[in-house]
């Protein structure tokens, strides 16, 4: 198949802090790498509406937005290739949030981990359950659902702590689609198990809340000093050292090649002194980060450049968001008084069913694809000699559904953007509708 961009990936970064090495290794670097893959269309945004839920210091929100944007750009994010924007520059997002709020069960929100944690904390402290809990915290998952659903994202790369939010976005989308027709794409969380969890200065996971972080783009000398401060034991130079459980070693591995990591392990076994090991770690990190630091410095000193990039990104994002929101407004009944709904009944549901399409290509062979009503391709066949063969395969999928999928594997192209879950959901819907 051609390099048509079928898979849309989207993720947000809350703008409340300064990026540290853990953010770089866990989120920024993998995202920048993923953004270079041609098959996906990537959306990255600064979740500054979300930041307001956690932070009431205007200067900090502003500064963090600048620092995070500058960090992503310095780390190699290419705003020409991706859509990079600030959430608060997209007025369609809060508007969609309201439409979604009206179909979201309060019970679902009651079960959100972050909200429940706040209640539990109050209970433990003998406070009123709602003490210091804003409606913003309660609504957090709906705003996040709007971020995702606004752009019909299929995949949402997040950390494990966010998986529940993606599930809630699916629930909310399903509910909306059930009421108003198949408008919203159900997203899935994409968790990358290969990214390193970076330990911090004290050996615990590097995290702002433990105050054990190394800022990503602090001055070079400051970074060196911080690395020298990583906690180690009291083993002397010459004594063989264990790599297992060594924060120093784990951080090194997150930056080095396999080869380099092996020789670092050998140095440990040979009794490298901690000061030497730390110096080597610093040099290895600086090899990667050093060249980006200059660009970062330039950007934070020229906020107008960053601003212009984000505004252009928001304009690009709004070319999708604005027309889609118009459709959604119309779907719920917020439309010109004289206009009639396009198809607001059983037919709409029918039209919205996923469909098989058979066709002939220039190569003379016969193909089929299975696509959602919104055009998202779920299955793409290889070329068949005759239309009859293509038809037979389609027939089997239509009647046997998922059961036929495995056996037809060798006549189907791998489509990374459609998960098995989506395909089975869609086949099942079709089966249910056609054989009631
Ligand atoms: N809640 C996410 C976090 O704290 C940030 C976020 C906001 C987000 N909106 C999003 C992530 C949409 C993915 C998609 O990490």
XYZ file of C-alpha atoms and ligand atoms in Angstrom:
451
model
C 0.000 0.000 0.000
C 1.057 3.580 -0.468
C 2.365 5.526 2.462
C -1.032 6.970 3.170
C -1.153 8.239 6.719
C -3.849 6.193 8.304
C -2.763 6.021 11.869
C -3.173 9.095 13.974
C -1.311 9.338 17.221
C -1.794 12.114 19.768
C -0.411 12.966 23.147
C -0.417 15.882 25.560
C 2.070 17.170 28.090
C 0.835 19.036 31.137
C 2.648 22.346 31.488
C 3.500 22.511 35.156
C 7.227 21.872 35.331
C 10.644 21.934 33.732
C 11.530 18.829 31.685
C 14.069 16.524 33.309
C 16.101 13.589 32.047
C 13.333 11.153 33.026
C 10.846 13.044 30.818
C 13.374 13.009 28.016
C 14.037 9.278 28.118
C 10.457 8.280 28.927
C 8.470 10.609 26.686
C 10.299 13.188 24.602
C 12.884 10.964 22.930
C 10.490 8.110 22.046
C 7.941 10.624 20.747
C 10.471 12.415 18.575
C 11.594 9.050 17.167
C 8.020 7.954 16.542
C 7.277 11.261 14.845
C 9.775 10.373 12.132
C 7.862 7.276 11.099
C 6.123 7.964 7.851
C 2.927 5.955 8.392
C 1.673 7.955 11.335
C 0.297 11.407 11.625
C 1.346 12.832 14.961
C -0.232 15.418 17.191
C 1.642 16.747 20.219
C 0.250 19.470 22.373
C 0.926 21.416 25.518
C -1.931 20.639 27.874
C -2.143 24.040 29.511
C -5.849 23.829 30.326
C -4.970 20.722 32.291
C -2.140 22.584 33.990
C -4.665 25.020 35.479
C -6.168 22.145 37.425
C -2.902 21.539 39.238
C -1.323 24.948 39.382
C -2.545 28.448 40.182
C 0.708 30.308 39.530
C 0.326 32.123 36.194
C 4.043 32.767 35.756
C 4.855 29.123 36.295
C 2.288 27.962 33.730
C 3.689 30.410 31.207
C 7.308 29.530 31.900
C 6.658 25.807 31.826
C 4.833 26.096 28.507
C 7.844 27.849 27.019
C 10.330 25.378 28.496
C 8.436 22.290 27.433
C 7.851 23.593 23.910
C 11.524 24.585 23.610
C 12.625 21.183 24.931
C 10.569 19.222 22.406
C 11.774 21.405 19.563
C 15.388 21.233 20.701
C 15.104 17.443 21.001
C 14.277 17.324 17.309
C 10.518 17.551 16.963
C 9.882 18.941 13.496
C 6.784 21.175 13.531
C 6.548 20.829 9.751
C 6.108 17.073 10.028
C 3.841 16.953 13.068
C 1.064 19.085 14.479
C 2.469 20.795 17.558
C 0.207 23.221 19.397
C -0.985 24.644 22.635
C -4.300 23.248 23.870
C -5.579 26.679 24.899
C -5.122 27.958 21.326
C -7.871 25.589 20.177
C -11.242 27.019 21.276
C -12.968 23.942 19.858
C -11.550 21.868 22.715
C -13.466 23.453 25.589
C -16.536 23.498 23.387
C -16.266 19.784 22.688
C -15.616 19.252 26.387
C -19.085 20.580 27.069
C -20.745 18.337 24.478
C -18.974 15.373 26.032
C -19.749 16.484 29.584
C -23.416 16.150 28.730
C -23.080 12.477 27.821
C -20.661 11.516 30.573
C -22.104 9.673 33.547
C -21.146 11.276 36.822
C -20.558 7.764 38.130
C -17.716 7.227 35.673
C -15.994 10.360 36.901
C -16.476 9.327 40.527
C -14.292 6.322 39.790
C -11.343 8.226 38.313
C -8.131 7.380 40.179
C -6.906 10.946 40.631
C -10.241 12.142 41.983
C -10.591 9.129 44.269
C -7.061 9.630 45.565
C -7.967 13.200 46.540
C -11.046 11.975 48.440
C -9.069 9.230 50.159
C -6.427 11.697 51.221
C -9.062 13.930 52.755
C -10.624 11.032 54.549
C -7.278 9.929 55.956
C -6.662 13.485 57.178
C -10.110 13.645 58.770
C -11.164 16.403 56.369
C -14.414 16.904 54.555
C -14.340 14.546 51.542
C -14.459 17.424 49.035
C -11.932 19.627 50.775
C -9.753 21.364 48.174
C -11.227 19.276 45.343
C -12.139 21.500 42.398
C -14.690 20.680 39.753
C -11.726 20.961 37.386
C -10.080 17.927 38.969
C -13.360 16.064 38.747
C -13.758 16.985 35.060
C -10.153 16.272 34.135
C -10.979 13.052 32.220
C -13.636 14.764 30.090
C -11.253 17.516 29.008
C -8.721 14.844 28.173
C -11.327 12.905 26.179
C -12.031 16.083 24.192
C -8.310 16.490 23.433
C -8.222 13.015 21.965
C -11.621 12.746 20.288
C -11.346 16.183 18.678
C -8.637 14.834 16.378
C -9.934 11.283 15.900
C -6.749 9.895 17.355
C -6.434 6.127 17.159
C -3.472 5.779 19.445
C -2.523 7.730 22.498
C 0.995 7.112 23.782
C 0.870 7.584 27.543
C 2.289 6.226 30.755
C 0.465 3.510 32.656
C -1.020 6.032 35.065
C -3.054 7.470 32.181
C -4.585 4.265 30.873
C -7.781 4.731 32.839
C -8.253 8.128 31.225
C -8.023 6.616 27.746
C -10.563 3.980 28.711
C -12.854 6.741 29.908
C -12.403 8.557 26.602
C -13.488 5.359 24.836
C -16.551 5.066 27.067
C -17.482 8.671 26.496
C -17.015 8.328 22.728
C -19.110 5.177 22.669
C -21.889 6.855 24.550
C -21.815 9.860 22.212
C -21.813 7.631 19.128
C -24.675 5.590 20.483
C -26.780 8.704 20.942
C -25.779 10.705 17.881
C -24.249 8.324 15.309
C -20.736 7.148 14.642
C -18.819 10.400 14.769
C -16.052 9.719 17.210
C -13.121 7.350 16.834
C -12.478 5.121 19.837
C -8.892 5.661 20.937
C -6.505 3.165 22.443
C -3.663 3.699 24.856
C -0.250 2.861 23.412
C 2.192 1.886 26.103
C 5.764 1.433 25.114
C 7.323 -1.160 27.371
C 10.738 -0.592 25.860
C 11.282 2.892 27.151
C 13.498 3.104 30.159
C 12.164 4.132 33.541
C 14.920 6.395 34.693
C 15.994 6.349 38.333
C 16.646 9.719 39.928
C 19.469 11.043 42.097
C 18.350 8.965 45.071
C 17.705 5.747 43.119
C 13.911 6.035 43.196
C 12.078 6.709 39.922
C 13.073 10.158 38.639
C 10.087 12.335 39.416
C 9.327 15.894 40.304
C 7.377 14.703 43.326
C 10.500 13.038 44.812
C 12.641 16.087 44.140
C 15.339 13.819 42.687
C 15.441 15.043 39.095
C 18.182 16.247 36.793
C 16.862 19.056 34.576
C 17.189 18.180 30.902
C 18.708 21.449 29.775
C 20.328 22.934 32.822
C 23.781 24.455 32.297
C 26.410 21.848 31.435
C 28.385 22.351 34.634
C 25.231 22.105 36.742
C 24.383 18.787 35.112
C 27.870 17.513 35.850
C 27.568 18.454 39.510
C 24.161 16.808 39.763
C 25.428 13.593 38.242
C 28.335 13.633 40.693
C 25.660 13.731 43.389
C 23.923 10.485 42.373
C 23.718 8.260 45.428
C 26.161 5.331 45.430
C 27.432 3.024 48.151
C 30.784 3.306 49.917
C 32.709 0.778 47.835
C 36.247 1.959 47.098
C 37.935 2.142 43.688
C 39.309 -1.281 42.795
C 36.428 -3.182 44.375
C 34.241 -4.926 41.781
C 30.803 -3.282 41.629
C 27.364 -4.638 40.964
C 25.440 -3.175 37.990
C 22.230 -4.692 39.334
C 20.279 -2.065 41.241
C 22.785 0.679 40.414
C 21.012 3.907 39.473
C 24.214 5.111 37.866
C 24.314 2.086 35.603
C 20.597 2.254 34.685
C 20.905 5.875 33.661
C 23.962 5.070 31.572
C 22.147 2.249 29.815
C 19.278 4.578 28.899
C 21.684 6.684 26.852
C 24.287 4.240 25.592
C 24.391 1.620 22.849
C 24.467 -2.042 23.765
C 28.183 -2.111 23.035
C 28.904 0.845 25.300
C 26.719 -0.604 28.026
C 28.678 -3.856 27.913
C 31.988 -2.119 28.354
C 30.544 0.021 31.160
C 29.453 -3.212 32.892
C 32.961 -4.545 32.444
C 34.379 -1.395 34.027
C 32.072 -2.036 36.998
C 33.332 -5.599 37.327
C 36.886 -4.307 37.081
C 36.296 -1.990 40.007
C 35.942 1.441 38.411
C 35.790 4.158 41.089
C 32.439 5.903 41.540
C 33.854 9.300 40.614
C 35.198 7.938 37.318
C 31.956 6.133 36.590
C 30.013 9.343 37.193
C 32.311 11.306 34.931
C 31.804 8.738 32.164
C 28.049 8.879 32.678
C 28.092 12.652 32.453
C 30.099 12.550 29.244
C 27.807 9.998 27.672
C 24.684 12.019 28.472
C 26.308 15.223 27.336
C 27.196 13.630 24.014
C 23.470 13.310 23.297
C 22.090 16.343 25.103
C 24.941 18.800 24.544
C 24.167 19.580 20.902
C 20.489 20.175 21.741
C 21.257 22.514 24.620
C 22.248 25.383 22.387
C 19.036 25.270 20.439
C 17.112 25.102 23.709
C 18.901 28.147 25.060
C 18.201 30.041 21.882
C 14.503 29.207 21.989
C 13.919 30.135 25.624
C 15.684 33.408 24.965
C 13.460 34.037 21.928
C 9.955 33.149 23.115
C 8.401 34.868 20.106
C 9.883 32.176 17.860
C 8.304 29.457 19.935
C 5.048 31.381 20.025
C 4.992 31.630 16.229
C 5.579 27.895 15.851
C 2.754 27.099 18.256
C 0.342 29.509 16.593
C 1.069 27.939 13.213
C 0.497 24.532 14.790
C -2.822 25.624 16.233
C -3.928 26.916 12.850
C -3.069 23.595 11.297
C -4.909 21.722 14.055
C -7.954 23.915 13.685
C -8.333 23.082 10.008
C -9.435 19.663 11.291
C -11.027 20.707 14.559
C -13.287 23.499 13.321
C -15.190 21.591 10.611
C -15.429 18.515 12.807
C -16.870 20.504 15.675
C -19.440 21.985 13.279
C -20.527 18.448 12.398
C -20.740 17.503 16.039
C -22.739 20.599 16.932
C -25.122 19.759 14.145
C -25.335 16.142 15.266
C -26.501 17.125 18.747
C -29.015 19.658 17.399
C -27.070 22.907 17.631
C -27.716 23.842 14.004
C -29.488 26.325 11.773
C -33.161 26.335 12.609
C -34.294 25.601 9.091
C -31.884 22.771 8.390
C -32.791 19.135 8.698
C -30.570 16.522 10.185
C -28.663 14.576 7.588
C -29.640 11.153 8.767
C -30.799 11.028 12.267
C -32.441 7.697 12.627
C -31.939 4.048 11.924
C -30.420 4.900 8.547
C -27.707 6.894 10.172
C -26.784 3.854 12.201
C -26.849 1.719 9.039
C -24.736 4.156 7.075
C -22.314 4.235 9.897
C -21.606 0.520 9.750
C -18.136 -0.574 8.748
C -18.039 -1.827 5.169
C -16.227 -4.134 2.811
C -15.220 -2.649 -0.517
C -13.990 -4.678 -3.481
C -12.044 -3.118 -6.294
C -9.520 -3.715 -9.058
C -6.091 -2.096 -9.089
C -3.902 -1.019 -11.990
C -1.901 -4.210 -11.576
C -5.003 -6.062 -12.798
C -5.538 -7.864 -9.525
C -8.604 -7.859 -7.312
C -8.567 -6.467 -3.809
C -10.843 -5.750 -0.916
C -10.661 -3.573 2.103
C -12.681 -3.347 5.249
C -13.120 0.176 6.567
C -15.002 2.052 9.236
C -17.707 4.438 8.127
C -15.312 7.291 8.827
C -12.870 5.843 6.300
C -10.392 4.278 8.661
C -9.043 1.137 7.022
C -9.157 -1.938 9.240
C -8.220 -4.674 6.788
C -6.522 -4.521 3.437
C -6.236 -7.634 1.270
C -3.399 -8.620 -0.969
C -4.186 -8.973 -4.698
C -6.330 -11.913 -5.858
C -6.309 -13.439 -9.328
C -10.057 -13.245 -9.720
C -12.923 -11.244 -8.256
C -14.449 -14.532 -7.165
C -11.536 -15.326 -4.854
C -11.654 -11.860 -3.329
C -15.399 -12.232 -2.903
C -15.028 -15.561 -1.142
C -12.634 -14.134 1.392
C -14.994 -11.220 2.048
C -17.906 -13.615 2.439
C -16.038 -15.631 5.032
C -15.166 -12.546 7.058
C -18.765 -11.345 6.839
C -20.259 -14.591 7.997
C -17.640 -16.035 10.299
C -16.246 -12.768 11.603
C -13.225 -13.001 13.810
C -12.986 -16.779 13.396
C -11.986 -16.342 9.749
C -9.418 -13.669 10.487
C -6.641 -15.964 11.594
C -7.025 -18.306 8.626
C -7.047 -15.464 6.124
C -3.931 -13.951 7.625
C -1.799 -14.666 4.563
C -4.083 -12.703 2.220
C -4.197 -9.652 4.488
C -1.695 -6.846 4.698
C -0.545 -5.927 8.169
C -2.209 -2.665 9.138
C -0.495 -1.343 12.186
C -3.021 1.348 12.890
C -5.905 -1.039 13.381
C -5.637 -3.122 16.493
C -7.173 -6.566 16.656
C -9.646 -5.122 19.108
C -10.909 -2.571 16.581
C -11.164 -5.167 13.833
C -13.062 -7.632 15.967
C -15.390 -4.895 17.245
C -16.155 -3.848 13.691
C -16.655 -7.382 12.359
C -18.944 -8.120 15.244
C -21.023 -5.015 14.647
C -21.436 -5.968 11.042
C -22.370 -9.526 11.954
C -24.900 -8.368 14.543
C -26.536 -5.955 12.103
C -26.725 -8.303 9.183
C -27.865 -11.429 11.063
C -30.159 -10.051 13.734
N -3.140 13.763 31.477
C -1.921 13.657 30.752
C -0.750 13.526 31.744
O -0.835 14.021 32.835
C -1.688 14.844 29.835
C -2.759 14.927 28.793
C -3.753 15.844 28.698
C -2.915 14.014 27.729
N -4.527 15.572 27.628
C -4.050 14.476 27.005
C -2.222 12.894 27.301
C -4.508 13.788 25.874
C -2.681 12.205 26.194
C -3.821 12.668 25.480
O 0.232 12.927 31.398
